[in-house]
Amino acid sequence: MSVRLFAWLMIGLGVLLPFVGWQAASPVGFVGPVLVLLGILLLVTRRQRGH
């Protein structure tokens, strides 16, 4: 699994978790925005091949 795919999966999971947390009345929804931020950070800071 590449870093780019992992980052996109983290963003996708981060977008879904607040909805799951809201429906289940669980604090897991607060983890979602953190995963989105980490995914974006991974996409921005990943090393480009050949640089």
Short mmCIF file of C-alpha atoms in Angstrom, two decimals:
data_model
loop_
_atom_site.label_atom_id
_atom_site.label_comp_id
_atom_site.label_asym_id
_atom_site.label_seq_id
_atom_site.Cartn_x
_atom_site.Cartn_y
_atom_site.Cartn_z
CA MET A 1 0.00 0.00 0.00
CA SER A 2 1.43 3.34 -0.99
CA VAL A 3 1.52 6.36 1.28
CA ARG A 4 -0.83 8.18 -1.07
CA LEU A 5 -3.45 5.42 -0.91
CA PHE A 6 -3.07 5.19 2.87
CA ALA A 7 -3.57 8.95 3.18
CA TRP A 8 -6.72 8.85 1.04
CA LEU A 9 -8.09 5.95 3.09
CA MET A 10 -7.45 7.92 6.28
CA ILE A 11 -9.30 10.90 4.84
CA GLY A 12 -12.22 8.71 3.78
CA LEU A 13 -12.42 7.05 7.18
CA GLY A 14 -12.14 10.44 8.85
CA VAL A 15 -15.10 11.72 6.86
CA LEU A 16 -17.22 8.67 7.77
CA LEU A 17 -16.42 8.46 11.48
CA PRO A 18 -18.37 11.56 12.59
CA PHE A 19 -21.52 10.11 11.01
CA VAL A 20 -20.98 6.75 12.70
CA GLY A 21 -20.25 8.46 16.02
CA TRP A 22 -23.35 10.63 15.71
CA GLN A 23 -25.62 7.67 14.98
CA ALA A 24 -24.13 5.54 17.77
CA ALA A 25 -23.95 8.45 20.27
CA SER A 26 -20.26 7.66 20.62
CA PRO A 27 -17.25 9.95 20.95
CA VAL A 28 -15.59 8.15 18.03
CA GLY A 29 -16.81 11.01 15.83
CA PHE A 30 -14.14 13.28 17.26
CA VAL A 31 -11.42 11.04 15.82
CA GLY A 32 -12.66 11.69 12.28
CA PRO A 33 -11.38 15.25 11.88
CA VAL A 34 -8.00 14.21 13.27
CA LEU A 35 -7.74 11.44 10.67
CA VAL A 36 -8.65 13.90 7.93
CA LEU A 37 -5.94 16.30 9.08
CA LEU A 38 -3.36 13.52 9.29
CA GLY A 39 -4.30 12.28 5.82
CA ILE A 40 -3.92 15.75 4.36
CA LEU A 41 -0.61 16.16 6.16
CA LEU A 42 0.61 12.88 4.68
CA LEU A 43 -0.40 13.96 1.18
CA VAL A 44 1.32 17.32 1.54
CA THR A 45 4.54 16.05 3.10
CA ARG A 46 5.06 12.76 1.26
CA ARG A 47 8.31 12.51 -0.60
CA GLN A 48 8.19 12.61 -4.35
CA ARG A 49 10.02 9.82 -6.16
CA GLY A 50 13.20 11.11 -7.76
CA HIS A 51 13.65 14.16 -5.53
#
